[in-house]
Amino acid sequence: MFVLSKLFWLVFQPLAFAFLSVVAALFCLLIAQSGAAAVFSGLAALTLGITCFTNLGMVLLADLETRFARPDLSEPPACAIVLGGGINTGASARRSTYVFTRAADRYIEALRLARLYPDMKILVTGGDNALTGARYGEAEPAARLFADHGIASARLLYEPDARNTAENAANTAALMARQAMEGPCLLVTSAYHMPRSVALFEKTGMRVTPWPADYRTDGKLRFSASFDRPMTNAAMLSTALREWAGLVTARLRGHTAQLSPRQNG
C-alpha cells in the first residue's frame, strides 16, 4: 500500500497531472483524435489555471489548520511525540548535519517545549519514505540537532522506521509500550496534518494532546484568483490535496472513524 500510494501521487499531483494531460493530448493528435486531444488540452489548461492562479490550496489548508488548537496545559507534559518530515534526510546524511524542510517548525517547537519543560521526554518518529531504496532516517540528524541545543540524550527516543503517518502511529505505540511510557503525550506536527495524525494515533489506543505547529495560512482565507505567486499556489494545492487524499484513504481503509476529524467532535 505504501508503494501504491506513492505511485498514485506521482501521477495525480496537480502539475504532474497537467503534464500527463498534455502528453495525452499530443498522442491523440498523432492518432488523429482531435476531439480527445481538445478534451485533454482543456483539462491541462484548467488544472494549471486552478493550480497556479488561484488560492484554492491555501483555502483547503486553512480549513485543516483550524481543526485543532493548542490547549492550555494544566501541568507539565510527560512527553512529546514529534512527527518526522521537518528534516531533509538525504541532504542531512550527505552533508553530515541537519538540513531542514519547510516543516522545520515541528523541530523548532519541540526544542521550545524541551526547554520549557526540562523533565519532558521527546520521541521522534520518522524514517525514509523515498521509493529509491535509500535508508536515511531522521534519527541521526535529529539527535545532532538536539545535542547542539543542549538537550540531554537521556530525554530522547527515536522510532526510525515509519514511512507514513499510519506507521508513525503504529510504531510509536509499540515503542511506548516497550518503554512503559504512558500518555497523554503532546503530538507535534504541522497544523494541516493534525486531523489525520490525531485520528491515526487514537486508532492505536494512544492518548495524545494535539500541539499543532508549522502553520501555512492565517486561517481566514476565502477562494479568489491569485496571479502574483503561481509556484507558491501550486505548492500549497499539492500539499492540501495530498493531505485530503490521505484522509480519504485512511477512512476507506478503516484507519480512522471519521473522514474529517475535528477537535471535540
CSV table of C-alpha atoms in Angstrom, one decimal:
chain,number,residue,atom,x,y,z
A,1,MET,CA,0.0,0.0,0.0
A,2,PHE,CA,2.9,2.4,0.7
A,3,VAL,CA,4.4,2.0,-2.7
A,4,LEU,CA,0.9,2.2,-4.4
A,5,SER,CA,0.2,5.5,-2.6
A,6,LYS,CA,3.5,6.9,-3.7
A,7,LEU,CA,2.9,5.9,-7.3
A,8,PHE,CA,-0.6,7.3,-7.2
A,9,TRP,CA,0.6,10.7,-6.1
A,10,LEU,CA,3.4,10.8,-8.7
A,11,VAL,CA,0.6,10.7,-11.3
A,12,PHE,CA,-2.2,12.8,-9.7
A,13,GLN,CA,-0.3,15.7,-8.1
A,14,PRO,CA,-1.6,18.7,-10.0
A,15,LEU,CA,1.4,19.7,-12.1
A,16,ALA,CA,2.2,16.1,-13.0
A,17,PHE,CA,-1.5,15.5,-13.9
A,18,ALA,CA,-1.4,18.6,-16.1
A,19,PHE,CA,1.8,17.4,-17.8
A,20,LEU,CA,0.4,13.9,-18.5
A,21,SER,CA,-2.8,15.5,-19.9
A,22,VAL,CA,-0.7,17.4,-22.4
A,23,VAL,CA,1.1,14.2,-23.3
A,24,ALA,CA,-2.2,12.5,-23.8
A,25,ALA,CA,-3.4,15.4,-26.0
A,26,LEU,CA,-0.3,15.1,-28.2
A,27,PHE,CA,-0.8,11.4,-28.5
A,28,CYS,CA,-4.4,11.9,-29.5
A,29,LEU,CA,-3.3,14.3,-32.2
A,30,LEU,CA,-0.8,11.7,-33.5
A,31,ILE,CA,-3.6,9.2,-34.0
A,32,ALA,CA,-5.9,11.8,-35.5
A,33,GLN,CA,-8.3,12.0,-32.5
A,34,SER,CA,-8.7,15.8,-32.4
A,35,GLY,CA,-11.8,15.7,-30.2
A,36,ALA,CA,-10.0,13.7,-27.4
A,37,ALA,CA,-6.9,16.0,-27.9
A,38,ALA,CA,-9.1,19.0,-27.2
A,39,VAL,CA,-10.5,17.4,-24.1
A,40,PHE,CA,-7.1,16.6,-22.7
A,41,SER,CA,-5.8,20.1,-23.6
A,42,GLY,CA,-8.6,21.7,-21.9
A,43,LEU,CA,-8.1,19.5,-18.8
A,44,ALA,CA,-4.5,20.5,-18.7
A,45,ALA,CA,-5.3,24.2,-19.1
A,46,LEU,CA,-8.0,24.0,-16.4
A,47,THR,CA,-5.7,22.2,-14.0
A,48,LEU,CA,-2.8,24.7,-14.5
A,49,GLY,CA,-5.2,27.6,-14.1
A,50,ILE,CA,-6.7,26.5,-10.8
A,51,THR,CA,-3.3,25.2,-9.5
A,52,CYS,CA,-1.2,28.2,-10.3
A,53,PHE,CA,-3.6,31.2,-10.4
A,54,THR,CA,-6.0,30.7,-7.5
A,55,ASN,CA,-5.5,30.3,-3.8
A,56,LEU,CA,-7.5,27.1,-3.6
A,57,GLY,CA,-4.6,25.3,-1.9
A,58,MET,CA,-4.4,27.8,0.8
A,59,VAL,CA,-8.2,27.7,1.4
A,60,LEU,CA,-8.1,23.9,1.7
A,61,LEU,CA,-5.1,24.1,4.1
A,62,ALA,CA,-6.7,26.8,6.2
A,63,ASP,CA,-9.7,24.5,6.8
A,64,LEU,CA,-7.4,21.7,8.0
A,65,GLU,CA,-5.3,24.0,10.2
A,66,THR,CA,-8.3,25.3,12.1
A,67,ARG,CA,-9.5,21.8,13.2
A,68,PHE,CA,-7.3,21.5,16.3
A,69,ALA,CA,-5.9,24.2,18.6
A,70,ARG,CA,-3.2,24.1,21.3
A,71,PRO,CA,-4.9,23.6,24.7
A,72,ASP,CA,-4.0,25.2,28.0
A,73,LEU,CA,-1.7,22.8,29.8
A,74,SER,CA,-2.7,22.4,33.5
A,75,GLU,CA,0.5,20.5,34.2
A,76,PRO,CA,3.9,19.9,32.5
A,77,PRO,CA,3.6,17.2,29.8
A,78,ALA,CA,5.5,14.0,30.4
A,79,CYS,CA,6.4,13.5,26.7
A,80,ALA,CA,6.1,15.0,23.3
A,81,ILE,CA,5.9,13.0,20.1
A,82,VAL,CA,7.4,14.8,17.1
A,83,LEU,CA,6.4,13.5,13.7
A,84,GLY,CA,9.2,13.4,11.1
A,85,GLY,CA,9.2,15.5,8.0
A,86,GLY,CA,11.0,18.5,9.2
A,87,ILE,CA,14.4,17.3,8.1
A,88,ASN,CA,15.7,16.6,4.6
A,89,THR,CA,17.1,13.1,5.4
A,90,GLY,CA,19.1,12.6,2.2
A,91,ALA,CA,20.8,16.0,2.3
A,92,SER,CA,21.4,15.7,6.0
A,93,ALA,CA,23.1,12.3,5.6
A,94,ARG,CA,25.3,13.5,2.7
A,95,ARG,CA,26.4,16.7,4.5
A,96,SER,CA,26.7,15.2,8.0
A,97,THR,CA,24.4,17.8,9.5
A,98,TYR,CA,20.7,18.6,9.7
A,99,VAL,CA,19.1,20.2,6.7
A,100,PHE,CA,15.6,21.4,7.3
A,101,THR,CA,12.5,21.2,5.1
A,102,ARG,CA,9.6,23.7,5.1
A,103,ALA,CA,8.2,21.7,8.1
A,104,ALA,CA,11.2,22.7,10.3
A,105,ASP,CA,8.8,24.3,12.8
A,106,ARG,CA,8.0,20.9,14.1
A,107,TYR,CA,11.5,20.7,15.5
A,108,ILE,CA,11.7,24.3,16.5
A,109,GLU,CA,8.5,23.8,18.6
A,110,ALA,CA,10.0,20.6,20.0
A,111,LEU,CA,13.1,22.5,21.1
A,112,ARG,CA,11.0,25.3,22.7
A,113,LEU,CA,8.9,22.7,24.6
A,114,ALA,CA,12.1,20.8,25.7
A,115,ARG,CA,13.5,24.0,27.3
A,116,LEU,CA,10.2,25.0,28.8
A,117,TYR,CA,9.6,21.6,30.3
A,118,PRO,CA,13.0,20.2,31.3
A,119,ASP,CA,11.6,16.8,32.5
A,120,MET,CA,9.6,16.1,29.3
A,121,LYS,CA,10.8,13.2,27.1
A,122,ILE,CA,10.8,13.7,23.4
A,123,LEU,CA,10.0,10.9,20.9
A,124,VAL,CA,10.9,11.5,17.3
A,125,THR,CA,9.2,9.2,14.8
A,126,GLY,CA,10.1,9.1,11.1
A,127,GLY,CA,12.2,7.1,8.6
A,128,ASP,CA,12.9,7.4,4.9
A,129,ASN,CA,9.8,7.4,2.7
A,130,ALA,CA,11.6,7.5,-0.7
A,131,LEU,CA,10.9,5.0,-3.4
A,132,THR,CA,14.6,4.8,-4.3
A,133,GLY,CA,15.5,2.4,-1.6
A,134,ALA,CA,17.7,4.9,0.3
A,135,ARG,CA,17.6,4.5,4.0
A,136,TYR,CA,18.2,7.9,5.5
A,137,GLY,CA,16.1,8.3,8.6
A,138,GLU,CA,15.6,11.4,10.8
A,139,ALA,CA,17.0,9.8,14.0
A,140,GLU,CA,20.7,10.7,13.4
A,141,PRO,CA,20.2,14.4,12.2
A,142,ALA,CA,17.6,14.9,14.9
A,143,ALA,CA,19.9,13.6,17.6
A,144,ARG,CA,22.6,16.0,16.3
A,145,LEU,CA,20.1,18.9,16.4
A,146,PHE,CA,19.0,18.3,20.0
A,147,ALA,CA,22.6,17.7,21.2
A,148,ASP,CA,23.7,21.0,19.6
A,149,HIS,CA,20.9,22.8,21.5
A,150,GLY,CA,21.7,21.3,24.9
A,151,ILE,CA,19.0,18.6,25.2
A,152,ALA,CA,20.3,15.6,27.1
A,153,SER,CA,20.2,12.3,25.1
A,154,ALA,CA,18.6,10.6,28.0
A,155,ARG,CA,15.4,12.5,27.3
A,156,LEU,CA,15.2,11.4,23.7
A,157,LEU,CA,13.7,8.4,22.0
A,158,TYR,CA,13.7,7.6,18.2
A,159,GLU,CA,11.5,5.5,16.0
A,160,PRO,CA,13.4,5.3,12.8
A,161,ASP,CA,11.3,3.1,10.5
A,162,ALA,CA,8.0,4.8,9.9
A,163,ARG,CA,7.4,5.8,6.2
A,164,ASN,CA,4.0,7.4,6.6
A,165,THR,CA,1.6,8.6,9.3
A,166,ALA,CA,-0.1,5.3,9.9
A,167,GLU,CA,3.3,3.7,10.5
A,168,ASN,CA,4.2,6.7,12.7
A,169,ALA,CA,1.3,5.9,14.9
A,170,ALA,CA,1.6,2.1,15.0
A,171,ASN,CA,5.4,2.1,15.5
A,172,THR,CA,5.2,4.8,18.2
A,173,ALA,CA,2.5,2.9,20.1
A,174,ALA,CA,4.7,-0.2,20.1
A,175,LEU,CA,7.8,1.7,21.2
A,176,MET,CA,6.0,3.4,24.0
A,177,ALA,CA,4.6,0.1,25.2
A,178,ARG,CA,8.1,-1.4,25.2
A,179,GLN,CA,9.4,1.6,27.2
A,180,ALA,CA,6.4,1.5,29.6
A,181,MET,CA,5.6,5.1,28.7
A,182,GLU,CA,2.1,6.4,29.4
A,183,GLY,CA,0.2,9.2,27.8
A,184,PRO,CA,-1.2,11.5,27.0
A,185,CYS,CA,1.8,12.9,25.1
A,186,LEU,CA,1.8,16.1,23.2
A,187,LEU,CA,1.6,15.3,19.5
A,188,VAL,CA,3.7,17.8,17.5
A,189,THR,CA,3.2,18.0,13.8
A,190,SER,CA,2.1,20.5,11.1
A,191,ALA,CA,-1.3,22.1,11.8
A,192,TYR,CA,-2.7,20.9,8.4
A,193,HIS,CA,-1.5,17.4,9.2
A,194,MET,CA,-3.0,17.3,12.7
A,195,PRO,CA,-6.5,15.9,11.9
A,196,ARG,CA,-5.2,12.8,10.2
A,197,SER,CA,-2.4,12.4,12.8
A,198,VAL,CA,-4.7,12.5,15.8
A,199,ALA,CA,-7.2,10.1,14.2
A,200,LEU,CA,-4.5,7.6,13.4
A,201,PHE,CA,-2.8,7.8,16.8
A,202,GLU,CA,-6.1,7.4,18.6
A,203,LYS,CA,-6.9,4.4,16.5
A,204,THR,CA,-4.0,2.6,18.1
A,205,GLY,CA,-5.4,3.3,21.5
A,206,MET,CA,-2.9,6.0,22.4
A,207,ARG,CA,-4.0,9.2,24.2
A,208,VAL,CA,-2.5,12.3,22.6
A,209,THR,CA,-2.8,16.0,23.1
A,210,PRO,CA,-2.7,17.9,19.8
A,211,TRP,CA,0.0,20.5,19.6
A,212,PRO,CA,0.0,21.9,16.1
A,213,ALA,CA,2.9,23.8,14.6
A,214,ASP,CA,4.1,24.8,11.1
A,215,TYR,CA,1.1,26.9,10.2
A,216,ARG,CA,1.0,27.7,6.5
A,217,THR,CA,-2.0,30.1,6.4
A,218,ASP,CA,-3.7,32.7,8.7
A,219,GLY,CA,-6.8,30.5,8.8
A,220,LYS,CA,-9.2,33.2,7.4
A,221,LEU,CA,-8.8,32.9,3.6
A,222,ARG,CA,-11.6,32.9,1.0
A,223,PHE,CA,-11.3,31.5,-2.5
A,224,SER,CA,-10.0,34.0,-5.0
A,225,ALA,CA,-7.8,34.5,-8.0
A,226,SER,CA,-4.1,34.9,-7.3
A,227,PHE,CA,-1.8,35.8,-10.1
A,228,ASP,CA,1.3,37.0,-8.2
A,229,ARG,CA,2.8,33.7,-6.9
A,230,PRO,CA,2.0,30.8,-9.2
A,231,MET,CA,4.6,28.4,-7.8
A,232,THR,CA,3.6,29.0,-4.2
A,233,ASN,CA,0.0,28.4,-5.2
A,234,ALA,CA,0.9,25.2,-6.8
A,235,ALA,CA,2.9,24.0,-3.8
A,236,MET,CA,0.0,24.8,-1.5
A,237,LEU,CA,-2.5,23.0,-3.6
A,238,SER,CA,-0.3,20.0,-3.9
A,239,THR,CA,0.2,19.8,-0.1
A,240,ALA,CA,-3.5,20.3,0.5
A,241,LEU,CA,-4.6,17.6,-2.0
A,242,ARG,CA,-2.1,15.2,-0.7
A,243,GLU,CA,-3.4,15.6,2.9
A,244,TRP,CA,-7.0,15.3,1.8
A,245,ALA,CA,-6.1,12.1,-0.2
A,246,GLY,CA,-4.5,10.8,3.0
A,247,LEU,CA,-7.7,11.5,4.9
A,248,VAL,CA,-9.9,9.7,2.4
A,249,THR,CA,-7.5,6.7,2.2
A,250,ALA,CA,-7.4,6.4,6.0
A,251,ARG,CA,-11.1,6.4,6.2
A,252,LEU,CA,-11.6,3.9,3.4
A,253,ARG,CA,-9.1,1.5,5.0
A,254,GLY,CA,-10.9,1.8,8.3
A,255,HIS,CA,-7.9,3.5,10.0
A,256,THR,CA,-10.0,6.5,11.1
A,257,ALA,CA,-13.5,6.7,12.4
A,258,GLN,CA,-14.3,10.0,10.6
A,259,LEU,CA,-13.4,11.3,7.1
A,260,SER,CA,-12.9,14.8,8.5
A,261,PRO,CA,-11.7,14.7,12.2
A,262,ARG,CA,-12.2,17.8,14.3
A,263,GLN,CA,-11.5,18.7,17.9
A,264,ASN,CA,-14.3,17.8,20.3
A,265,GLY,CA,-16.3,16.1,17.7
